[in-house]
Tab-separated table of C-alpha atoms in Angstrom:
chain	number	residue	atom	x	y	z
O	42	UNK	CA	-76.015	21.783	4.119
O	43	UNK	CA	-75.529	24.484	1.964
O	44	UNK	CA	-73.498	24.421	-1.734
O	45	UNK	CA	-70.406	25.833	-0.105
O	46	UNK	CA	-69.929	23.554	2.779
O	47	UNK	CA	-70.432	20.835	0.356
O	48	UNK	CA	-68.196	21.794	-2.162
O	49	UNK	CA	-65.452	22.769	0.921
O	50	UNK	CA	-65.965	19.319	2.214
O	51	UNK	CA	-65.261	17.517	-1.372
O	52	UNK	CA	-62.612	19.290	-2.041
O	53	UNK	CA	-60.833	18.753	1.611
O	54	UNK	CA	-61.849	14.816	1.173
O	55	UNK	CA	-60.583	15.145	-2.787
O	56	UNK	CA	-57.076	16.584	-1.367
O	57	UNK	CA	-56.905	13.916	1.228
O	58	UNK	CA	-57.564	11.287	-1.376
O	59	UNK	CA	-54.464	12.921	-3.519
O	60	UNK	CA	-52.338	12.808	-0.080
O	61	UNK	CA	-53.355	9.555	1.190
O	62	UNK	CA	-52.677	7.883	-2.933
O	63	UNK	CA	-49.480	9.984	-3.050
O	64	UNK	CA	-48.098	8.910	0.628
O	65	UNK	CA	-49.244	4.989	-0.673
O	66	UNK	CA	-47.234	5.688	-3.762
O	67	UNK	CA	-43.964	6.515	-1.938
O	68	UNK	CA	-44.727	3.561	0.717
O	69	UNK	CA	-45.045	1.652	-2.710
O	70	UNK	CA	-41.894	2.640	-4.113
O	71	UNK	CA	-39.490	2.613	-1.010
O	72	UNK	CA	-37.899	-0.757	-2.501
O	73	UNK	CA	-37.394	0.375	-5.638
O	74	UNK	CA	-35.584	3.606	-3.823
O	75	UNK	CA	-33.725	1.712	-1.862
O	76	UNK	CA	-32.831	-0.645	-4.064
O	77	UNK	CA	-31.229	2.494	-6.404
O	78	UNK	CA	-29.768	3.747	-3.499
O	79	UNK	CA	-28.116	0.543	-2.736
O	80	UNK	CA	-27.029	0.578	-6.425
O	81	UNK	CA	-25.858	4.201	-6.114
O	82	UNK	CA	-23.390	3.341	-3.042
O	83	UNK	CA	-21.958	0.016	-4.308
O	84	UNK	CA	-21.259	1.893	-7.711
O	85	UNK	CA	-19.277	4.438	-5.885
O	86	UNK	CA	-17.746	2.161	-3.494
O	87	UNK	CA	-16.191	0.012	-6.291
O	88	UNK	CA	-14.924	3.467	-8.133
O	89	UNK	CA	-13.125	4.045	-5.116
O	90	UNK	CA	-11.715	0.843	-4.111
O	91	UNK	CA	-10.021	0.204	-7.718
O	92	UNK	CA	-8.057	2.590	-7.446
O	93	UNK	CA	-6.979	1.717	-3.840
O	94	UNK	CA	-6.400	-1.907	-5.355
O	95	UNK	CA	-4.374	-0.821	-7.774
O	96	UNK	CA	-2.368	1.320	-5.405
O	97	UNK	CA	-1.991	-1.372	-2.655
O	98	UNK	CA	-0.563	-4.201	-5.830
O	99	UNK	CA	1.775	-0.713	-6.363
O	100	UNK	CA	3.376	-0.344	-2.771
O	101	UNK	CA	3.367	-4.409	-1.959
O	102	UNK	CA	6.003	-4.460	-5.181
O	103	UNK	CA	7.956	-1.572	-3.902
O	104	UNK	CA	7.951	-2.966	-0.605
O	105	UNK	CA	8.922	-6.298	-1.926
O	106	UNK	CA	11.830	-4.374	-3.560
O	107	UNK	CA	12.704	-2.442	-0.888
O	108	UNK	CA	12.955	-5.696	1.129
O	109	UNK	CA	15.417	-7.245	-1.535
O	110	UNK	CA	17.921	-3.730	-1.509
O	111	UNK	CA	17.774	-4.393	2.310
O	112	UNK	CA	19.165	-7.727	2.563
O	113	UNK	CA	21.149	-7.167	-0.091
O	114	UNK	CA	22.728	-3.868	1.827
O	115	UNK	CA	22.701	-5.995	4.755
O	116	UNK	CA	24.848	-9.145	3.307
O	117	UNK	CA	27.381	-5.927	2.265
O	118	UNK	CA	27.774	-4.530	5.904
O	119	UNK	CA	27.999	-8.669	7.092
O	120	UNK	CA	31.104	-9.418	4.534
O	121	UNK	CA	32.667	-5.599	5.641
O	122	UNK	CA	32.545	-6.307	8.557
O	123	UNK	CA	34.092	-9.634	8.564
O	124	UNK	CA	36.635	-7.719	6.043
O	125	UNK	CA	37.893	-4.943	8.574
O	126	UNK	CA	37.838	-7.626	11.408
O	127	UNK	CA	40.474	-9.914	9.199
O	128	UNK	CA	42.117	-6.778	8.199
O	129	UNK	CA	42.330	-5.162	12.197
O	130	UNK	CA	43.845	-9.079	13.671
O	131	UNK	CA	46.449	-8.706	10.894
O	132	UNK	CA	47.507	-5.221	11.584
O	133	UNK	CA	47.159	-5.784	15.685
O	134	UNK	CA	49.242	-9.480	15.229
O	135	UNK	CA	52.615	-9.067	16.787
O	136	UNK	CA	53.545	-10.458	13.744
O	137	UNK	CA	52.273	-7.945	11.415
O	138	UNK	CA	54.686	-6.910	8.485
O	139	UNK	CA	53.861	-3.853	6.336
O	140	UNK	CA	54.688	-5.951	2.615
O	141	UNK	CA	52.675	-8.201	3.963
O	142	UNK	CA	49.634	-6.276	4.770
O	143	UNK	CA	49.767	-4.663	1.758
O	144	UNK	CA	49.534	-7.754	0.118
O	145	UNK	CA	46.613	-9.038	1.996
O	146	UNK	CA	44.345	-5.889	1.107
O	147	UNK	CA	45.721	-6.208	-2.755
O	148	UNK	CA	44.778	-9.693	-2.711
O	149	UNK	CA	41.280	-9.778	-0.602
O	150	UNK	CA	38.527	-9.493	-2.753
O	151	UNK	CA	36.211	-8.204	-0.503
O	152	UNK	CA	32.023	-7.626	-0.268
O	153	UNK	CA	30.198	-8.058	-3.714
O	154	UNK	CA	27.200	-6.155	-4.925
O	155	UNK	CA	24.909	-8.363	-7.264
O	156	UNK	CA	28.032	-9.778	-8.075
O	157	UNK	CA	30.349	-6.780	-8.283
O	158	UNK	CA	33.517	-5.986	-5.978
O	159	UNK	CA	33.157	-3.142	-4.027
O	160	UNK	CA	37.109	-2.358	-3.488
């Protein structure tokens, strides 16, 4: 064998040495890569969902409130209701006098807001 088929074969079996240590190296380290990916994600996963957490605490509040004006809105249309239905069998009564009409709308108190009279 002559010089330069000896030194062509060392250096092919030196370069498959460095390929063969450097693929065993990343074989080696695939945990640890993982492991930092795994890291990376669930850091950026909980940067996301705080926000969303705070957000979602946000709109269950608003709808809570929204829930309140609606039964509150809805106890107003129940007692006008009832109002205008006392107010139409007096006028349609056959006994239905104007003075005293008038006097049953100045004296009704009507639907309250939060405790306030509407008329």
């Amino acid at each position: 064998m002559s010089w330069v088929e000896t030194a062509t074969t060392l250096a092919g079996v030196l370069g498959g040495l460095v390929g063969a240590t450097g693929g065993a190296a990343v074989f080696a380290s695939r945990r640890k890569i993982k492991a930092e990916t795994a890291d990376v994600l669930t850091d950026t996963a909980l940067t996301l969902v705080e926000p969303l957490r705070t957000r979602v605490a946000e709109l269950t509040q608003e709808t809570r409130q929204a829930q309140t004006n609606v039964r509150e809105l809805s106890e107003t249309v129940a007692e006008l209701t009832a109002t205008m239905r006392r107010w139409r069998a007096a006028i349609l009564a056959p006994s239905a006098d104007l003075d005293r009409l008038r006097e049953m709308v100045r004296t009704d108190a009507g639907p309250t807001v939060n405790g306030r009279h509407l008329s």
